[in-house]
């Protein structure tokens, strides 16, 4: 009897254990199902990103719900009003709780992508703009709706994504619309989420972040970003990843340069060991009306290989390299160096260069330089340890001060002032940004009206995001 009783106890315990295991299994299955639902919801939240082409050469994300380190949020009302003429953010149909993206395609078109919260509200907003003659009436193609905004930008949308692309002339609208239909209809495999640029962008903790191939930048500003890359490296292989914020009307871009190509990336990272903290010797020497300036602190013998393999700097120096041994001059540098470009002259070289020198032994070679000048060019005496090179297109004054500073420029005044404080220097806040950094490039947006189309395009893109800017300062991290 006792044996049967004990067996019943064991049986009851076994049944109880099985019941507990079944309950645990049910809980586990429920958790798995819940996780799947969450993951599916997360994926569907990002479906609008499939409309951004995977081969985009530049991406900018704008998190309209996040603040930067100073507690300043992104002004979504101003952004949407400036870019899309949105008067009422709450009922325009755009989901402002999700990131807005700007991108550049391989063929150079600029684009904007936003998540659609309500397709009907998007239609109503564009119909209101049409009544105000800001955009055309809505048309339909392949199930998607389109309008032309301000005669230059094509707007297309689905129930998931809003795309704006351009600028486009009337004759090219049909081709761009066909492209946009393909983008709006893309699945996850064809969208930007599968790209390495997007993976880098998603890792940057900043309300406004950028990842771009160097080829997407205006050609005149490429040189500083390619310093250290092998000579045969293509601009599409070099990438900038950066966070952006505005300080006192100055757009501060803090970023890194890298490559997905292992050997190119290794060369880029190694080259950055050449830079030393900038002391600020020449931050007051850049006038506030100059277009751009590059600042660094280097030891010339280590920096020279970077210059020799950089196509942009070689092009800049081409006008004088035939007569002046700039390699020897750069070898003598030891300290702060600044290259300032007053404008983007295309017919001749426009620059000043200032640098601290360890020595000026190359001055003993000047007589040889004079004798070996190419036909049609001369090197003449200017003043003590200073000379003037001139040819049909180029005039370049250069020399060494008593305290071993190299000074140079396209005329006597700019050469002399290349190592002296300007009467109207760049903003003091910019000067402070430069000091202590490795390499800094300053672009004066006040010169955007000087006729350079690339600079005007950049300014036009930045203004809605950041308001009226005085300058852009890129700081290599």
Coordinates of C-alpha atoms in Angstrom, one line a residue:
X1 CA 0.0 0.0 0.0
X2 CA 2.8 2.3 1.0
X3 CA 4.5 1.5 -2.3
X4 CA 1.4 2.5 -4.3
X5 CA 1.0 5.7 -2.2
X6 CA 4.6 6.6 -2.8
X7 CA 4.2 6.0 -6.5
X8 CA 1.1 8.3 -6.6
X9 CA 3.2 11.0 -4.9
X10 CA 5.9 10.6 -7.6
X11 CA 3.3 10.7 -10.3
X12 CA 1.7 13.8 -8.9
X13 CA 5.1 15.5 -8.7
X14 CA 5.9 14.5 -12.3
X15 CA 2.6 15.8 -13.6
X16 CA 3.2 19.1 -11.7
X17 CA 6.7 19.4 -13.2
X18 CA 5.3 18.8 -16.7
X19 CA 2.6 21.5 -16.1
X20 CA 5.3 24.0 -15.0
X21 CA 7.4 23.2 -18.1
X22 CA 4.3 23.7 -20.3
X23 CA 3.6 27.0 -18.7
X24 CA 7.3 28.1 -19.1
X25 CA 7.1 27.0 -22.8
X26 CA 4.0 29.1 -23.3
X27 CA 5.6 32.1 -21.7
X28 CA 8.7 31.5 -23.9
X29 CA 6.6 31.2 -27.1
X30 CA 4.6 34.3 -26.1
X31 CA 7.9 36.3 -25.6
X32 CA 9.2 35.1 -29.0
X33 CA 5.9 36.2 -30.6
X34 CA 6.0 39.6 -28.9
X35 CA 9.6 40.1 -30.0
X36 CA 8.6 39.3 -33.6
X37 CA 5.8 41.8 -33.4
X38 CA 8.2 44.5 -32.1
X39 CA 10.8 43.7 -34.8
X40 CA 8.2 43.8 -37.5
X41 CA 6.9 47.1 -36.2
X42 CA 10.5 48.5 -36.1
X43 CA 11.1 47.3 -39.6
X44 CA 7.9 48.8 -40.9
X45 CA 8.8 52.1 -39.2
X46 CA 11.9 52.3 -41.3
X47 CA 10.3 51.2 -44.6
X48 CA 10.3 54.8 -45.9
X49 CA 14.2 54.6 -46.0
X50 CA 13.9 52.2 -48.9
X51 CA 13.1 55.2 -51.1
X52 CA 16.7 56.5 -50.7
X53 CA 18.9 55.0 -53.4
X54 CA 21.5 52.5 -52.0
X55 CA 24.2 54.1 -54.2
X56 CA 23.8 57.6 -52.7
X57 CA 27.2 59.3 -52.5
X58 CA 26.2 61.6 -49.5
X59 CA 23.7 61.2 -46.7
X60 CA 22.6 63.7 -44.0
X61 CA 20.2 62.7 -41.2
X62 CA 18.2 65.2 -39.3
X63 CA 16.8 63.9 -36.0
X64 CA 14.0 66.4 -35.3
X65 CA 13.3 65.0 -31.8
X66 CA 16.8 65.2 -30.4
X67 CA 18.8 68.0 -28.9
X68 CA 22.6 68.5 -29.1
X69 CA 25.0 68.8 -26.2
X70 CA 24.0 72.4 -25.6
X71 CA 20.4 71.5 -25.3
X72 CA 19.4 73.1 -28.5
X73 CA 16.9 71.2 -30.6
X74 CA 16.5 71.0 -34.3
X75 CA 14.0 73.6 -35.5
X76 CA 11.7 71.3 -37.5
X77 CA 9.2 74.0 -38.2
X78 CA 11.8 76.2 -39.8
X79 CA 13.3 73.3 -41.7
X80 CA 10.0 72.2 -43.2
X81 CA 8.9 75.7 -44.0
X82 CA 12.2 76.6 -45.7
X83 CA 12.5 73.4 -47.7
X84 CA 9.0 72.5 -48.4
X85 CA 6.8 75.6 -47.7
X86 CA 5.0 73.8 -44.8
X87 CA 3.0 76.2 -42.8
X88 CA 1.4 73.8 -40.3
X89 CA 3.7 70.9 -39.3
X90 CA 1.0 69.0 -37.4
X91 CA -1.3 68.4 -40.4
X92 CA 1.1 68.4 -43.4
X93 CA 1.2 64.6 -43.4
X94 CA 4.9 64.3 -42.6
X95 CA 5.9 62.2 -39.6
X96 CA 8.2 64.5 -37.7
X97 CA 8.9 61.9 -35.0
X98 CA 11.2 60.1 -37.5
X99 CA 14.4 61.3 -39.0
X100 CA 14.5 63.4 -42.2
X101 CA 17.2 62.5 -44.7
X102 CA 19.0 64.5 -47.3
X103 CA 21.0 62.6 -50.0
X104 CA 23.0 63.0 -53.2
X105 CA 22.7 60.5 -56.0
X106 CA 25.5 59.2 -58.2
X107 CA 24.4 61.4 -61.0
X108 CA 24.5 64.6 -58.9
X109 CA 20.8 65.0 -58.0
X110 CA 20.0 66.2 -54.5
X111 CA 17.2 64.6 -52.6
X112 CA 15.1 64.7 -49.4
X113 CA 13.3 61.8 -47.9
X114 CA 10.7 61.9 -45.0
X115 CA 8.3 59.4 -43.5
X116 CA 4.7 59.8 -44.4
X117 CA 2.3 59.8 -41.5
X118 CA -0.9 60.5 -43.5
X119 CA -1.1 60.2 -47.3
X120 CA -4.3 62.2 -47.5
X121 CA -2.7 65.1 -45.5
X122 CA 0.2 65.1 -47.9
X123 CA -2.2 65.5 -50.8
X124 CA -4.1 68.3 -49.0
X125 CA -0.9 70.2 -48.2
X126 CA 0.3 70.0 -51.8
X127 CA -3.1 71.0 -53.1
X128 CA -2.9 74.1 -51.0
X129 CA 0.5 74.9 -52.4
X130 CA -0.9 74.4 -55.9
X131 CA -3.7 76.9 -55.2
X132 CA -1.0 79.4 -54.2
X133 CA 1.0 78.6 -57.4
X134 CA 3.9 77.3 -55.4
X135 CA 3.7 73.9 -57.0
X136 CA 1.8 72.2 -59.9
X137 CA -1.4 70.1 -59.5
X138 CA -0.9 66.6 -58.4
X139 CA -0.6 63.9 -61.1
X140 CA -0.4 60.1 -60.7
X141 CA 2.1 57.6 -62.2
X142 CA 2.4 53.9 -61.3
X143 CA 0.3 54.4 -58.2
X144 CA 2.4 57.3 -56.8
X145 CA 1.6 61.0 -56.7
X146 CA 3.8 63.8 -58.1
X147 CA 4.0 67.6 -58.3
X148 CA 6.7 70.1 -59.3
X149 CA 7.7 72.5 -56.5
X150 CA 9.0 76.0 -57.3
X151 CA 9.6 74.9 -61.0
X152 CA 12.8 73.0 -60.0
X153 CA 12.0 70.2 -57.5
X154 CA 10.0 67.1 -58.2
X155 CA 7.9 65.9 -55.3
X156 CA 6.7 62.3 -55.2
X157 CA 5.1 60.3 -52.4
X158 CA 3.5 57.0 -51.4
X159 CA 1.8 55.9 -48.3
X160 CA 5.2 55.4 -46.7
X161 CA 7.7 57.9 -48.1
X162 CA 7.9 61.5 -49.4
X163 CA 10.7 62.2 -51.9
X164 CA 11.8 65.5 -53.2
X165 CA 14.5 65.5 -55.8
X166 CA 16.2 68.0 -58.1
X167 CA 16.9 70.7 -59.2
X168 CA 15.7 69.6 -62.5
X169 CA 14.9 71.5 -65.8
X170 CA 11.5 70.9 -67.5
X171 CA 13.0 68.6 -70.2
X172 CA 14.5 66.2 -67.6
X173 CA 11.5 65.9 -65.4
X174 CA 10.1 62.8 -67.1
X175 CA 13.4 60.9 -66.6
X176 CA 13.7 62.0 -63.0
X177 CA 10.1 60.9 -62.4
X178 CA 10.8 57.5 -63.7
X179 CA 13.7 57.2 -61.3
X180 CA 11.6 58.3 -58.4
X181 CA 9.0 55.7 -59.2
X182 CA 11.7 53.1 -59.0
X183 CA 12.9 54.5 -55.7
X184 CA 9.5 54.8 -54.1
X185 CA 8.8 51.2 -55.2
X186 CA 12.1 49.8 -53.9
X187 CA 12.3 47.0 -51.3
X188 CA 14.8 46.8 -48.4
X189 CA 17.5 45.1 -50.6
X190 CA 17.5 48.1 -53.0
X191 CA 17.2 50.8 -50.4
X192 CA 19.9 52.7 -48.5
X193 CA 19.6 50.6 -45.3
X194 CA 21.8 47.9 -47.0
X195 CA 24.6 50.4 -47.7
X196 CA 27.8 50.9 -45.8
X197 CA 27.3 54.7 -45.8
X198 CA 24.0 54.3 -43.9
X199 CA 25.6 52.0 -41.4
X200 CA 28.2 54.6 -40.6
X201 CA 25.6 57.4 -40.5
X202 CA 23.5 55.4 -38.1
X203 CA 26.4 55.1 -35.7
X204 CA 27.0 58.9 -35.3
X205 CA 25.4 60.4 -32.2
X206 CA 24.4 63.9 -33.3
X207 CA 21.1 65.6 -34.1
X208 CA 22.4 66.3 -37.6
X209 CA 25.0 63.8 -39.0
X210 CA 26.7 63.4 -42.3
X211 CA 28.5 60.6 -44.2
X212 CA 29.7 61.4 -47.7
X213 CA 32.1 60.2 -50.3
X214 CA 34.6 63.0 -51.0
X215 CA 33.5 63.0 -54.7
X216 CA 30.2 64.4 -53.5
X217 CA 31.9 67.6 -52.3
X218 CA 32.6 70.7 -54.4
X219 CA 35.8 69.9 -56.3
X220 CA 37.7 73.0 -55.0
X221 CA 37.4 71.8 -51.4
X222 CA 38.4 68.2 -51.8
X223 CA 42.2 68.5 -51.2
X224 CA 42.2 68.6 -47.4
X225 CA 40.0 65.5 -47.1
X226 CA 42.2 63.4 -49.4
X227 CA 45.6 64.3 -47.7
X228 CA 47.3 61.0 -46.9
X229 CA 45.4 58.9 -49.4
X230 CA 47.5 57.0 -52.0
X231 CA 48.0 58.9 -55.2
X232 CA 45.9 56.5 -57.2
X233 CA 43.0 56.5 -54.8
X234 CA 39.7 57.7 -56.2
X235 CA 37.6 60.3 -54.5
X236 CA 34.7 57.9 -54.3
X237 CA 36.8 55.6 -52.1
X238 CA 37.4 58.3 -49.4
X239 CA 34.6 58.9 -47.0
X240 CA 33.8 61.6 -44.4
X241 CA 31.7 60.9 -41.3
X242 CA 30.8 63.8 -39.2
X243 CA 28.5 65.3 -36.6
X244 CA 27.3 68.9 -37.2
X245 CA 26.2 71.8 -34.9
X246 CA 25.9 75.6 -35.1
X247 CA 27.8 77.8 -32.8
X248 CA 27.4 81.6 -33.1
X249 CA 26.3 81.4 -36.7
X250 CA 29.2 79.0 -37.6
X251 CA 28.6 75.5 -38.7
X252 CA 31.0 73.3 -36.9
X253 CA 31.6 69.9 -38.5
X254 CA 33.6 67.5 -36.4
X255 CA 34.5 64.4 -38.4
X256 CA 36.9 61.7 -39.5
X257 CA 38.2 60.6 -42.9
X258 CA 38.3 56.9 -43.7
X259 CA 37.9 54.4 -46.5
X260 CA 36.1 51.0 -46.8
X261 CA 39.2 50.0 -48.8
X262 CA 41.6 48.5 -46.3
X263 CA 44.9 49.7 -47.8
X264 CA 43.6 53.3 -48.4
X265 CA 42.1 53.4 -44.9
X266 CA 45.4 52.3 -43.4
X267 CA 47.2 55.1 -45.3
X268 CA 44.7 57.7 -44.2
X269 CA 44.9 56.7 -40.6
X270 CA 48.7 56.7 -40.7
X271 CA 48.8 60.1 -42.3
X272 CA 46.8 61.6 -39.4
X273 CA 49.8 61.0 -37.1
X274 CA 51.6 63.7 -39.0
X275 CA 49.4 66.4 -37.5
X276 CA 50.3 68.1 -34.2
X277 CA 48.1 70.5 -32.2
X278 CA 47.7 73.8 -33.9
X279 CA 49.2 76.7 -31.8
X280 CA 47.2 79.4 -33.6
X281 CA 50.1 81.5 -35.0
X282 CA 48.2 82.4 -38.2
X283 CA 44.5 82.3 -37.1
X284 CA 44.4 86.1 -37.1
X285 CA 46.1 86.2 -40.6
X286 CA 43.1 84.9 -42.6
X287 CA 40.9 87.9 -43.6
X288 CA 37.2 87.6 -43.1
X289 CA 36.7 88.1 -46.9
X290 CA 38.9 85.3 -48.0
X291 CA 37.1 82.2 -49.3
X292 CA 38.9 79.4 -47.5
X293 CA 41.8 78.5 -45.3
X294 CA 43.5 75.3 -44.2
X295 CA 45.4 75.2 -40.9
X296 CA 47.7 72.6 -39.4
X297 CA 50.9 72.1 -37.4
X298 CA 53.4 69.8 -39.1
X299 CA 57.1 68.8 -39.4
X300 CA 57.8 69.3 -43.1
X301 CA 59.8 66.2 -43.9
X302 CA 56.9 64.0 -42.7
X303 CA 54.2 66.2 -44.3
X304 CA 55.9 66.5 -47.8
X305 CA 54.9 62.9 -48.9
X306 CA 51.2 63.8 -48.2
X307 CA 51.5 66.9 -50.4
X308 CA 53.3 65.0 -53.2
X309 CA 50.6 62.4 -53.4
X310 CA 47.7 64.9 -53.3
X311 CA 46.3 65.9 -56.7
X312 CA 44.4 68.9 -55.3
X313 CA 47.5 70.5 -53.7
X314 CA 49.7 69.7 -56.7
X315 CA 47.2 71.4 -58.9
X316 CA 47.1 74.5 -56.6
X317 CA 51.0 74.7 -56.7
X318 CA 51.3 73.9 -60.4
X319 CA 51.7 77.5 -61.4
X320 CA 54.9 78.0 -59.3
X321 CA 56.4 74.5 -59.0
X322 CA 58.0 74.7 -62.4
X323 CA 60.4 77.5 -61.1
X324 CA 60.3 77.4 -57.3
X325 CA 61.3 74.2 -55.4
X326 CA 58.2 74.1 -53.2
X327 CA 59.2 70.6 -52.0
X328 CA 62.4 72.0 -50.4
X329 CA 60.4 74.9 -48.8
X330 CA 57.9 72.4 -47.4
X331 CA 60.7 70.2 -46.0
X332 CA 61.9 73.2 -44.0
X333 CA 58.5 73.7 -42.2
X334 CA 58.4 72.9 -38.5
X335 CA 55.3 74.4 -36.8
X336 CA 52.0 76.0 -37.7
X337 CA 51.2 76.3 -41.4
X338 CA 48.3 78.1 -43.1
X339 CA 47.2 78.1 -46.7
X340 CA 44.6 80.7 -47.5
X341 CA 42.6 81.1 -50.7
X342 CA 41.2 84.5 -51.3
X343 CA 39.0 83.2 -54.1
X344 CA 38.5 80.2 -56.4
X345 CA 40.5 81.6 -59.3
X346 CA 40.5 79.2 -62.3
X347 CA 42.9 80.9 -64.6
X348 CA 45.7 81.4 -62.2
X349 CA 46.8 80.4 -58.7
X350 CA 45.3 82.4 -55.9
X351 CA 46.7 81.6 -52.4
X352 CA 48.8 82.8 -49.5
X353 CA 51.0 80.4 -47.5
X354 CA 52.6 81.0 -44.1
X355 CA 54.6 78.7 -42.0
X356 CA 57.1 78.4 -39.2
X357 CA 60.5 77.1 -40.4
X358 CA 63.2 75.0 -38.8
X359 CA 65.7 76.5 -41.3
X360 CA 65.9 78.4 -44.6
X361 CA 68.8 76.6 -46.2
X362 CA 67.0 76.6 -49.6
X363 CA 67.6 80.4 -49.9
X364 CA 71.1 79.4 -51.2
X365 CA 69.4 77.8 -54.2
X366 CA 67.6 81.0 -55.3
X367 CA 70.3 81.9 -57.8
X368 CA 69.9 78.5 -59.4
X369 CA 66.1 78.9 -59.5
X370 CA 66.6 82.2 -61.3
X371 CA 68.8 80.7 -64.0
X372 CA 66.6 77.7 -64.6
X373 CA 63.2 79.5 -64.9
X374 CA 61.0 78.2 -67.7
X375 CA 60.8 80.4 -70.8
X376 CA 58.6 83.4 -70.3
X377 CA 59.0 83.5 -66.5
X378 CA 61.4 85.2 -64.1
X379 CA 62.4 85.3 -60.5
X380 CA 63.5 88.8 -59.3
X381 CA 64.6 90.3 -56.0
X382 CA 62.0 91.9 -53.9
X383 CA 63.6 92.7 -50.6
X384 CA 65.8 91.0 -48.0
X385 CA 65.5 87.3 -48.4
X386 CA 62.3 87.8 -50.5
X387 CA 61.6 87.4 -54.2
X388 CA 59.0 87.6 -56.9
X389 CA 58.2 84.9 -59.4
X390 CA 56.2 86.1 -62.4
X391 CA 55.0 84.5 -65.6
X392 CA 52.3 85.2 -68.1
X393 CA 49.5 84.0 -65.8
X394 CA 51.1 83.9 -62.3
X395 CA 52.7 86.4 -59.9
X396 CA 54.0 85.0 -56.6
X397 CA 55.9 86.9 -53.9
X398 CA 57.7 84.8 -51.3
X399 CA 60.4 85.1 -48.7
X400 CA 61.6 84.4 -45.1
X401 CA 61.4 86.8 -42.2
X402 CA 64.2 87.4 -39.7
X403 CA 62.5 85.0 -37.2
X404 CA 62.3 82.2 -39.8
X405 CA 58.7 82.4 -41.0
X406 CA 57.8 81.7 -44.6
X407 CA 55.5 84.3 -46.1
X408 CA 53.9 84.4 -49.6
X409 CA 51.1 85.7 -51.7
X410 CA 50.0 86.8 -55.2
X411 CA 50.9 90.5 -54.4
X412 CA 53.3 92.2 -52.0
X413 CA 50.6 93.2 -49.5
X414 CA 49.0 89.7 -49.3
X415 CA 52.5 88.1 -49.0
X416 CA 53.5 90.5 -46.2
X417 CA 50.3 90.0 -44.3
X418 CA 50.3 86.2 -44.6
X419 CA 52.2 86.1 -41.3
X420 CA 50.7 89.3 -39.7
X421 CA 47.4 89.8 -38.1
X422 CA 44.8 91.0 -40.6
X423 CA 43.0 94.3 -40.1
X424 CA 39.8 92.4 -40.5
X425 CA 40.5 88.7 -39.4
X426 CA 38.1 85.8 -39.3
X427 CA 35.6 85.6 -36.5
X428 CA 37.2 85.2 -33.0
X429 CA 35.0 82.2 -32.4
X430 CA 36.5 80.5 -35.4
X431 CA 40.0 81.4 -34.2
X432 CA 39.3 79.6 -31.0
X433 CA 37.8 76.6 -32.8
X434 CA 41.1 76.2 -34.8
X435 CA 43.5 76.2 -31.8
X436 CA 44.5 72.8 -30.5
X437 CA 43.1 70.8 -33.4
X438 CA 44.9 68.6 -35.8
X439 CA 43.7 70.0 -39.2
X440 CA 41.0 72.6 -39.8
X441 CA 39.4 73.9 -42.9
X442 CA 37.4 77.1 -42.9
X443 CA 35.0 78.1 -45.6
X444 CA 33.6 81.6 -45.6
X445 CA 30.0 81.4 -46.8
X446 CA 29.9 85.1 -47.2
X447 CA 31.7 84.5 -50.5
X448 CA 28.9 82.4 -51.8
X449 CA 27.8 85.2 -54.0
X450 CA 31.1 85.3 -55.8
X451 CA 29.8 83.4 -58.7
X452 CA 30.9 79.8 -57.7
X453 CA 27.9 77.6 -58.5
X454 CA 29.1 74.7 -56.3
X455 CA 29.5 77.0 -53.3
X456 CA 26.1 78.5 -53.9
X457 CA 24.5 75.0 -54.0
X458 CA 26.1 74.1 -50.7
X459 CA 24.9 77.3 -49.1
X460 CA 21.4 76.8 -50.5
X461 CA 21.3 73.3 -49.0
X462 CA 22.6 74.3 -45.5
X463 CA 20.5 77.4 -45.0
X464 CA 17.2 75.6 -44.3
X465 CA 18.9 73.3 -41.8
X466 CA 21.0 75.8 -39.9
X467 CA 19.7 79.3 -40.7
X468 CA 21.9 82.1 -42.0
X469 CA 25.5 80.9 -41.6
X470 CA 28.7 83.0 -41.7
X471 CA 31.1 80.1 -42.2
X472 CA 31.7 76.4 -42.1
X473 CA 34.5 75.0 -40.0
X474 CA 35.6 71.4 -40.6
X475 CA 37.7 69.9 -37.8
X476 CA 39.5 66.6 -38.3
X477 CA 39.0 64.4 -35.3

